[in-house]
mmCIF file with all atom_site columns, C-alpha atoms in Angstrom:
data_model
loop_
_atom_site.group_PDB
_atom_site.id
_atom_site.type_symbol
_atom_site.label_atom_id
_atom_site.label_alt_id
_atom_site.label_comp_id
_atom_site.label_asym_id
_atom_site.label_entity_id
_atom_site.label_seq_id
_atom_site.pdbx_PDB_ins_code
_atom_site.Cartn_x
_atom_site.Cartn_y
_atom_site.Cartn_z
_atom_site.occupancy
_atom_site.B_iso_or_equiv
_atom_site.pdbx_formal_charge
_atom_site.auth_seq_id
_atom_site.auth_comp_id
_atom_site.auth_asym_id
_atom_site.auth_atom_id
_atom_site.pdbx_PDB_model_num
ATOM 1   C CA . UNK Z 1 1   ? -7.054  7.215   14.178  1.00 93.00 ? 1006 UNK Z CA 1
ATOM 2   C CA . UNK Z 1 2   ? -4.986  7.865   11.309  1.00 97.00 ? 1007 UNK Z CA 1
ATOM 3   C CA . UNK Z 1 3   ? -5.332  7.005   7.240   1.00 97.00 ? 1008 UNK Z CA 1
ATOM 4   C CA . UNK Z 1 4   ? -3.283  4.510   5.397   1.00 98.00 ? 1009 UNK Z CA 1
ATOM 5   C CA . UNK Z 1 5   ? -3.152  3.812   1.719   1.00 98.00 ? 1010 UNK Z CA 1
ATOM 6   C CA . UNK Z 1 6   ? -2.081  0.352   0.991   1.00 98.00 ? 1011 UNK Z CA 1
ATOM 7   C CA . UNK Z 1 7   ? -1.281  -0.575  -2.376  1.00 98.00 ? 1012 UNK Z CA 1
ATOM 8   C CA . UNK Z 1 8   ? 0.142   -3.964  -2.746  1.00 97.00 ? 1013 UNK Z CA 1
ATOM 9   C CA . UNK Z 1 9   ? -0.440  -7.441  -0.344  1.00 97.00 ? 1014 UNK Z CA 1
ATOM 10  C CA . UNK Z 1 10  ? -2.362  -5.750  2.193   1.00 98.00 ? 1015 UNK Z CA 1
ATOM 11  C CA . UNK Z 1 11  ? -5.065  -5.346  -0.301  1.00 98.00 ? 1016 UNK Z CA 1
ATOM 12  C CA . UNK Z 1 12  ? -8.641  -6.984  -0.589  1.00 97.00 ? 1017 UNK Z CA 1
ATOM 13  C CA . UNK Z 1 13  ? -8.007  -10.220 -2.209  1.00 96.00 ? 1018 UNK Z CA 1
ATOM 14  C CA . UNK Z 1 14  ? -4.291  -9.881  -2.137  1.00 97.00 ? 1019 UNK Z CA 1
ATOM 15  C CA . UNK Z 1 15  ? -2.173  -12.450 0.209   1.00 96.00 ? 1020 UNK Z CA 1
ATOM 16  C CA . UNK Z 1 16  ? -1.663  -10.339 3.433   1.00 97.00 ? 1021 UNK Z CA 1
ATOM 17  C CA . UNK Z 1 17  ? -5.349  -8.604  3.717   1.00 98.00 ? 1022 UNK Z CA 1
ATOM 18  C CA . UNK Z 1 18  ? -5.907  -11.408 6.429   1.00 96.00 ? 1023 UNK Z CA 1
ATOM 19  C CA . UNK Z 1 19  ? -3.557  -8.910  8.229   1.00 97.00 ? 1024 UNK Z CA 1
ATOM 20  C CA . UNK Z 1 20  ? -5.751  -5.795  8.023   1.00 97.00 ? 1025 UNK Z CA 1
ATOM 21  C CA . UNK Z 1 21  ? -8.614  -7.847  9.555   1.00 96.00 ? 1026 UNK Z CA 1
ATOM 22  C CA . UNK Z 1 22  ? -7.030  -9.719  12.973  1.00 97.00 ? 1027 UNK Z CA 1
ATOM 23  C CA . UNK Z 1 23  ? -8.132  -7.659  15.967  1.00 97.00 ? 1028 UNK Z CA 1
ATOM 24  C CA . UNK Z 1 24  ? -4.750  -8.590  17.735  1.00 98.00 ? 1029 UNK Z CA 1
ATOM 25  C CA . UNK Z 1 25  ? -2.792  -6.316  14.976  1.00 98.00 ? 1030 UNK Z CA 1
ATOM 26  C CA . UNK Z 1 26  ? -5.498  -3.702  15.545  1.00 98.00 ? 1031 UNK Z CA 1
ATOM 27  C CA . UNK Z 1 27  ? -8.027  -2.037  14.087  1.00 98.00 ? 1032 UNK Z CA 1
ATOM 28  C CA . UNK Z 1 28  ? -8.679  -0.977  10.363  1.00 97.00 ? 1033 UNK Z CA 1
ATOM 29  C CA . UNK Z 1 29  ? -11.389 0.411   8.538   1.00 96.00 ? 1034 UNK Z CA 1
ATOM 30  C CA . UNK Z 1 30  ? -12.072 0.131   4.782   1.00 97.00 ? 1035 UNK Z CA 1
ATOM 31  C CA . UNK Z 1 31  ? -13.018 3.924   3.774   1.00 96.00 ? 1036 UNK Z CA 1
ATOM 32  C CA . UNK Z 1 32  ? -12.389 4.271   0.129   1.00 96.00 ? 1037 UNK Z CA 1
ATOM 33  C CA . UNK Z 1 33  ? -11.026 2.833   -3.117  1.00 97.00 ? 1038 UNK Z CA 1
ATOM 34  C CA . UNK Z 1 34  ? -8.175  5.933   -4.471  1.00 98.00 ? 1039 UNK Z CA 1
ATOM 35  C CA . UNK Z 1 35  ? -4.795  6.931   -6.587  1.00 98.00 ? 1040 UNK Z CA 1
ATOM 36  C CA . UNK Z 1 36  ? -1.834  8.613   -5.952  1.00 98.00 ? 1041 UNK Z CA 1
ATOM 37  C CA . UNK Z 1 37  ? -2.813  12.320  -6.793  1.00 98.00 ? 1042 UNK Z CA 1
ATOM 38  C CA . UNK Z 1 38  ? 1.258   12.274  -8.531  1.00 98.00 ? 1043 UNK Z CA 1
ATOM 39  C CA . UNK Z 1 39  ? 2.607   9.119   -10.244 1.00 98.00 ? 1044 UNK Z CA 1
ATOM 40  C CA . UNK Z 1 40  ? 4.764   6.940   -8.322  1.00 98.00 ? 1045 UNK Z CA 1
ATOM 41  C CA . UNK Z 1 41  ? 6.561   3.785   -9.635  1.00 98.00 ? 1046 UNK Z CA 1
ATOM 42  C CA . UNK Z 1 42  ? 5.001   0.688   -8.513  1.00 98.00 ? 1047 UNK Z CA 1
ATOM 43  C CA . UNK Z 1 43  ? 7.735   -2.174  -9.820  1.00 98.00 ? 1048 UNK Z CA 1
ATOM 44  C CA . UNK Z 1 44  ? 7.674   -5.631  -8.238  1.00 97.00 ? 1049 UNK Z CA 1
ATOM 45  C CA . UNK Z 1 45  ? 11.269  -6.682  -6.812  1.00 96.00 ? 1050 UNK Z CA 1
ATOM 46  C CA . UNK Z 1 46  ? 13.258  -8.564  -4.764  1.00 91.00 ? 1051 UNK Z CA 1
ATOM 47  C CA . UNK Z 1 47  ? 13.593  -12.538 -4.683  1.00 91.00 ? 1052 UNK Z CA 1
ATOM 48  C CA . UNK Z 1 48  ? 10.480  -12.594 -2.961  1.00 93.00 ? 1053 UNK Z CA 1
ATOM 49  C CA . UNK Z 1 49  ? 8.408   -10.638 -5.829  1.00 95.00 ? 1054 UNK Z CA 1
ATOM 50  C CA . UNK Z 1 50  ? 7.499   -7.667  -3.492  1.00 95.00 ? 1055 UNK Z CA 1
ATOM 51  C CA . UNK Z 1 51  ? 5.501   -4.951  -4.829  1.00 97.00 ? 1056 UNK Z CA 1
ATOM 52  C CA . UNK Z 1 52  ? 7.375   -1.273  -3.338  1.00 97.00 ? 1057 UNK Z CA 1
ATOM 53  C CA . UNK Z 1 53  ? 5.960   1.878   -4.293  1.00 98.00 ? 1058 UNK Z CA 1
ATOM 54  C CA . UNK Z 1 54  ? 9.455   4.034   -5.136  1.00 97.00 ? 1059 UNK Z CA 1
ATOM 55  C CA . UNK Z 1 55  ? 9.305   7.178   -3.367  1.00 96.00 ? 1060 UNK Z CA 1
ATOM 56  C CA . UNK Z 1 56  ? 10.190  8.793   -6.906  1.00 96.00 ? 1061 UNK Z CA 1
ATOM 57  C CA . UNK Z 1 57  ? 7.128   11.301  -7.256  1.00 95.00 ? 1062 UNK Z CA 1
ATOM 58  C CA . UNK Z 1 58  ? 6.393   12.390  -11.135 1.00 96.00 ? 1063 UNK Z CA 1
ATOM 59  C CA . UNK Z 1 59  ? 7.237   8.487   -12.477 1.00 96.00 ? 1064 UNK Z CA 1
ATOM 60  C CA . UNK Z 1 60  ? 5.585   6.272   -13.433 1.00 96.00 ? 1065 UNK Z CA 1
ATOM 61  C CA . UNK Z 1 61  ? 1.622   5.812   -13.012 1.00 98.00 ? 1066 UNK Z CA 1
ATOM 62  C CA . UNK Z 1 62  ? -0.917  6.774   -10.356 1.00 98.00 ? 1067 UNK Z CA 1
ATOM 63  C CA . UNK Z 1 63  ? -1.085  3.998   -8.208  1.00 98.00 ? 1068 UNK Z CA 1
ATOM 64  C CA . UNK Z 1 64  ? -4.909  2.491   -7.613  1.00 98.00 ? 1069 UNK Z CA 1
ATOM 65  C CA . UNK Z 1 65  ? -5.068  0.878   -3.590  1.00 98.00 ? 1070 UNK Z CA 1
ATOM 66  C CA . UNK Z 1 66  ? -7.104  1.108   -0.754  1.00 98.00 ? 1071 UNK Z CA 1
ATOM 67  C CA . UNK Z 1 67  ? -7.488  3.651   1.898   1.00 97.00 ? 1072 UNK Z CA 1
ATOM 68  C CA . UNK Z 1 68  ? -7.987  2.212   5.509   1.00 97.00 ? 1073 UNK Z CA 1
ATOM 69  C CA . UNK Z 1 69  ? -8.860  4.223   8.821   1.00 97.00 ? 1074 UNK Z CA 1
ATOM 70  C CA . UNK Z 1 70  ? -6.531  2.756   11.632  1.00 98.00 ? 1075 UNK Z CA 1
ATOM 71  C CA . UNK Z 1 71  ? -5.830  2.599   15.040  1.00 98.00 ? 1076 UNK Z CA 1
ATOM 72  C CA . UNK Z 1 72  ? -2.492  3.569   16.603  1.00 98.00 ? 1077 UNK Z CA 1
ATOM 73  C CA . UNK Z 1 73  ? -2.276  -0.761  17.669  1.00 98.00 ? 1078 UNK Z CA 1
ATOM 74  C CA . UNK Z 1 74  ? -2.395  -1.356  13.860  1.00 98.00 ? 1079 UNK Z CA 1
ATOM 75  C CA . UNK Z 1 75  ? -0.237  1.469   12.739  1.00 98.00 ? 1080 UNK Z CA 1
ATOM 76  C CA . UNK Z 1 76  ? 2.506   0.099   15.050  1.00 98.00 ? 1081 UNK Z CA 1
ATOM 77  C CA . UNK Z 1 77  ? 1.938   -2.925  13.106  1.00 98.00 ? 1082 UNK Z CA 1
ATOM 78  C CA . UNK Z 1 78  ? 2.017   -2.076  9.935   1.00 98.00 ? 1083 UNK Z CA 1
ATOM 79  C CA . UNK Z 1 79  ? 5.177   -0.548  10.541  1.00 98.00 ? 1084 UNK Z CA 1
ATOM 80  C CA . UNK Z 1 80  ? 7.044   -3.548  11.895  1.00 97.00 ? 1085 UNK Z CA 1
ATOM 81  C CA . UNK Z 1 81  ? 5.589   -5.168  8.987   1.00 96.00 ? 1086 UNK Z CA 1
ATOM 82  C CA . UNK Z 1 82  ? 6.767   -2.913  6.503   1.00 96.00 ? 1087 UNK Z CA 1
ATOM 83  C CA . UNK Z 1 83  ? 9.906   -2.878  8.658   1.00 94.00 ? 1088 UNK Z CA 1
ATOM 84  C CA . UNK Z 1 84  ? 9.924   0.557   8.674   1.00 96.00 ? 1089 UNK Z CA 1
ATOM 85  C CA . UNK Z 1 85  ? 12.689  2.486   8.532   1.00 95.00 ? 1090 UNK Z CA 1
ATOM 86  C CA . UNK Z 1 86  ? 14.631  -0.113  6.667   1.00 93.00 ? 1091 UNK Z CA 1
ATOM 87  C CA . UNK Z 1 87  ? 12.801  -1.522  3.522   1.00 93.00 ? 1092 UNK Z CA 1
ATOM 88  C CA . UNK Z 1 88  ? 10.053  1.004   3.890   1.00 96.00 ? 1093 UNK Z CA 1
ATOM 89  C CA . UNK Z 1 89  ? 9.046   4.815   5.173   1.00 97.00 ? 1094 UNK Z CA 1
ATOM 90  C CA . UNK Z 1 90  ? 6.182   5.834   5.846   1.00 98.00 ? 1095 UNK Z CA 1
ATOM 91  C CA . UNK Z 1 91  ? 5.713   9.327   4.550   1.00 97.00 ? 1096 UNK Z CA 1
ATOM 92  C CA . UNK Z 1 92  ? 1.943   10.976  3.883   1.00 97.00 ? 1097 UNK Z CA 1
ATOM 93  C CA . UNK Z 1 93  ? 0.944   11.023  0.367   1.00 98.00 ? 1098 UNK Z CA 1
ATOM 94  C CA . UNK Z 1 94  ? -2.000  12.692  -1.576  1.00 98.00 ? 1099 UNK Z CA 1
ATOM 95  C CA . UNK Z 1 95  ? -4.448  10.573  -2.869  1.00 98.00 ? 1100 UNK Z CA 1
ATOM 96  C CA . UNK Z 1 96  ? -8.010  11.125  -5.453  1.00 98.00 ? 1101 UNK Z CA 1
ATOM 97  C CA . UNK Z 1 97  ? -10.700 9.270   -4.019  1.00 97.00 ? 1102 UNK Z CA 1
ATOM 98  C CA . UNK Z 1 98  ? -12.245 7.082   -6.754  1.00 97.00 ? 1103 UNK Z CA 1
ATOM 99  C CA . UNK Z 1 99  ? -15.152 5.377   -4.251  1.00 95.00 ? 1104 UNK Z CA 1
ATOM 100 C CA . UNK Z 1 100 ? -15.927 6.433   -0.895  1.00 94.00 ? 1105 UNK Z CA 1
ATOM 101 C CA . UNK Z 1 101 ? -17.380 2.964   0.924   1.00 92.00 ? 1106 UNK Z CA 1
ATOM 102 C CA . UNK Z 1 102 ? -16.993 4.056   4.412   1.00 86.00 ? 1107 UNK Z CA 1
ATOM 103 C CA . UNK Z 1 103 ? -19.870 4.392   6.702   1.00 81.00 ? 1108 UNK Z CA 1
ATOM 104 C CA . UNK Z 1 104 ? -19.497 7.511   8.574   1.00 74.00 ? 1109 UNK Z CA 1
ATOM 105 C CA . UNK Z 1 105 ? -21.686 10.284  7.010   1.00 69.00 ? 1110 UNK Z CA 1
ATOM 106 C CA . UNK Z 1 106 ? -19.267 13.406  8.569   1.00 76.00 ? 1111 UNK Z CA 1
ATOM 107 C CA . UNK Z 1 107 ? -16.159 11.696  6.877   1.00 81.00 ? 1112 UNK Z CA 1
ATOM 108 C CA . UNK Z 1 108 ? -17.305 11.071  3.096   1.00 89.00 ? 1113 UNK Z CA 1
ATOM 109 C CA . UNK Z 1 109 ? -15.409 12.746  0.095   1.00 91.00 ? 1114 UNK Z CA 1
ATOM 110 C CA . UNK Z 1 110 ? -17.124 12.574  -3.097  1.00 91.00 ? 1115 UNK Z CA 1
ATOM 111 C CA . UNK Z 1 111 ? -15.070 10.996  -6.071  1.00 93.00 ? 1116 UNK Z CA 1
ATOM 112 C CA . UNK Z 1 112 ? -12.795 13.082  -7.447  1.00 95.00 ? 1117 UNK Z CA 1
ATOM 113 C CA . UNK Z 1 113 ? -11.864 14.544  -3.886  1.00 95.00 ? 1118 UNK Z CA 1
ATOM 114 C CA . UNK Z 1 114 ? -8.250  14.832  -2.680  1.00 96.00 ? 1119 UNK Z CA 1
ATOM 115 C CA . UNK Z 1 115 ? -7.297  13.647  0.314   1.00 96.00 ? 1120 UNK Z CA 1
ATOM 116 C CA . UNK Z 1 116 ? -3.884  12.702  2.319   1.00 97.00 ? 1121 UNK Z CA 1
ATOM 117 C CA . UNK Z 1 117 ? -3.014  9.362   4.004   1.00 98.00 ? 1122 UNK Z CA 1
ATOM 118 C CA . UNK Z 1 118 ? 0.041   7.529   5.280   1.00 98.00 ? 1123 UNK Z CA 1
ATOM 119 C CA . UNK Z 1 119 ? 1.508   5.161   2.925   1.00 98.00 ? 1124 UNK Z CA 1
ATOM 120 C CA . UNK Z 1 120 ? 4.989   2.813   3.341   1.00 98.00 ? 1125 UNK Z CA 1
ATOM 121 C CA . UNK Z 1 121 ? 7.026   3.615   -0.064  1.00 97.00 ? 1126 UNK Z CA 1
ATOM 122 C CA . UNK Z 1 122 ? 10.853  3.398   -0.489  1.00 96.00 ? 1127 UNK Z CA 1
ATOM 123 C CA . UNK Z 1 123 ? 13.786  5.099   -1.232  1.00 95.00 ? 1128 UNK Z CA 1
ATOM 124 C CA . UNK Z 1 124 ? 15.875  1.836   0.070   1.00 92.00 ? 1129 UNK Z CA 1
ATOM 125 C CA . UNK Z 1 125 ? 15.953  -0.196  -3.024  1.00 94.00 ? 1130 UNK Z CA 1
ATOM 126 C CA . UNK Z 1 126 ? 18.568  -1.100  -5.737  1.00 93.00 ? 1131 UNK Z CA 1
ATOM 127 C CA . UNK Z 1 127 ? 20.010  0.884   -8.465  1.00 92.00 ? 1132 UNK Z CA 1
ATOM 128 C CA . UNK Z 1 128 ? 18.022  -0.776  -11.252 1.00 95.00 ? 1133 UNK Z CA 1
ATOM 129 C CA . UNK Z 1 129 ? 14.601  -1.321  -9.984  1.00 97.00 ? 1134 UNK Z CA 1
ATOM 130 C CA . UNK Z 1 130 ? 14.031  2.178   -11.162 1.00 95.00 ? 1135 UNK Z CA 1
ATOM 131 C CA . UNK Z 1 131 ? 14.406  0.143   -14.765 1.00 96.00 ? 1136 UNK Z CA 1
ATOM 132 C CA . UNK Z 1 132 ? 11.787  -2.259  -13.836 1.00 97.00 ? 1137 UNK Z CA 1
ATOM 133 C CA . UNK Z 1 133 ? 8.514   -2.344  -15.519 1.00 97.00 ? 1138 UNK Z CA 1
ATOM 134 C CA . UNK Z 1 134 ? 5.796   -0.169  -13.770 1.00 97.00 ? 1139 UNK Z CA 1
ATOM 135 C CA . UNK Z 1 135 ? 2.238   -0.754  -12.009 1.00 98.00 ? 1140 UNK Z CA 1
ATOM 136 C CA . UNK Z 1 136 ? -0.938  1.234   -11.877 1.00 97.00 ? 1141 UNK Z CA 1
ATOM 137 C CA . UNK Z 1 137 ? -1.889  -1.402  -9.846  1.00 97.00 ? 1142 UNK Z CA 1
ATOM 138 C CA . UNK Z 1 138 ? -0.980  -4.193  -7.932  1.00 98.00 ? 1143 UNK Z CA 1
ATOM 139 C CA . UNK Z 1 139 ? -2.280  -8.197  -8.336  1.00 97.00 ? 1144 UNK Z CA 1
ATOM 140 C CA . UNK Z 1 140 ? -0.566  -11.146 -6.923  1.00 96.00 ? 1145 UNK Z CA 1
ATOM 141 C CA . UNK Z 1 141 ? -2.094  -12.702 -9.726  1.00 94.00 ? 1146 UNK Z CA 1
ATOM 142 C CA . UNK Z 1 142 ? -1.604  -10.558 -12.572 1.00 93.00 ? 1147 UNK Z CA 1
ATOM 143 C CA . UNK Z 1 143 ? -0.583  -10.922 -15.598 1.00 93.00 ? 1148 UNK Z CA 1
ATOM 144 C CA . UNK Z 1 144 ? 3.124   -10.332 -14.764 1.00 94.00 ? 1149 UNK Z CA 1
ATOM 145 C CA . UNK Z 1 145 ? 4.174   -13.435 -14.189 1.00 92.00 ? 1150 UNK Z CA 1
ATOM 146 C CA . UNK Z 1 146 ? 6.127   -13.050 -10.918 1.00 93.00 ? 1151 UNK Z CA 1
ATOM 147 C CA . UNK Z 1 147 ? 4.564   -15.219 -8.065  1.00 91.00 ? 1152 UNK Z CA 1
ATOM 148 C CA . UNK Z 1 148 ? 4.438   -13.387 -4.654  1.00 92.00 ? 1153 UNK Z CA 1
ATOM 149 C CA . UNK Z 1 149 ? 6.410   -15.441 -1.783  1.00 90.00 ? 1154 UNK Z CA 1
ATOM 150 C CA . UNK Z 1 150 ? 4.366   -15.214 1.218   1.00 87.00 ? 1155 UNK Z CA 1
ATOM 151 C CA . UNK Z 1 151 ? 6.647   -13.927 4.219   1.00 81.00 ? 1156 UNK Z CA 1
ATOM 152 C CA . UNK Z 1 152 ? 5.577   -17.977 6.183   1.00 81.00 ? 1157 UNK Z CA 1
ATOM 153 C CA . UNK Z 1 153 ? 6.748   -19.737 3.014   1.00 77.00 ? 1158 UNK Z CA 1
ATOM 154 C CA . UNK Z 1 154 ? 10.156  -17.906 2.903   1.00 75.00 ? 1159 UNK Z CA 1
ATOM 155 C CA . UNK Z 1 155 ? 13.877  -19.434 4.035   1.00 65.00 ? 1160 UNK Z CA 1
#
């Protein structure tokens, strides 16, 4: 099993958590709410409205997601869904646990605790999305402005 630290759609309550719950991509585990232990840029892009996480360390915020526990089924997944290597890596990043919810007793970190997980950032993107305004965290429906284009709904 390995850790993943989602950020953006895969979210609760964001448009592609439906993804992190279907048995056929595999198995994932809500353990803990966290942030980036180093500030990332989080900048929605793209003519889709994509959030990426910039694989910039020491910019921008400290980016509030989700860590999951996963199996290897849904790790192969995620990847082809982040189409990694292309649009995303995935690289292991440190993370401050903010809430522990998982169940397993021998696993829990207390708040405040740092940990490491897998997470899909980017250093494939344009010039000027480095310019783009910056997220601590990620809504579909924020405030923003810029609607997310699900991947079924695009040309």
């Amino acid at each position: 099993m390995a850790r993943v630290f989602v950020y953006g759609t895969l979210k609760r309550g964001q448009p592609n958590y439906s993804r992190m719950l279907d048995a056929a991509n595999g198995k994932a585990k809500l353990l803990a709410s966290a942030c980036t232990a180093q500030k990332h840029p989080l900048v929605i892009a793209g003519m889709y409205n994509v959030p990426f996480l910039l694989n910039v360390p020491g910019q921008g915020h400290r980016v509030k997601g989700e860590i999951y526990k996963v199996d290897e089924k849904m790790l192969k997944f995620l990847d082809e869904f982040e189409s990694v290597p292309t649009m995303y890596q995935r690289t292991e990043v440190k993370l401050e646990v903010e809430e522990w919810v998982g169940e397993e007793e021998k696993e829990k970190m207390a708040p405040g605790s740092i940990t490491e997980a897998f997470v899909y950032s980017t250093t494939s993107y344009e010039a000027d999305w480095l310019s783009l305004r910056r997220y601590e965290s990620y809504d579909s429906k924020g405030d923003h402005g810029l609607e997310y284009h699900v991947r079924e709904a695009r040309d």
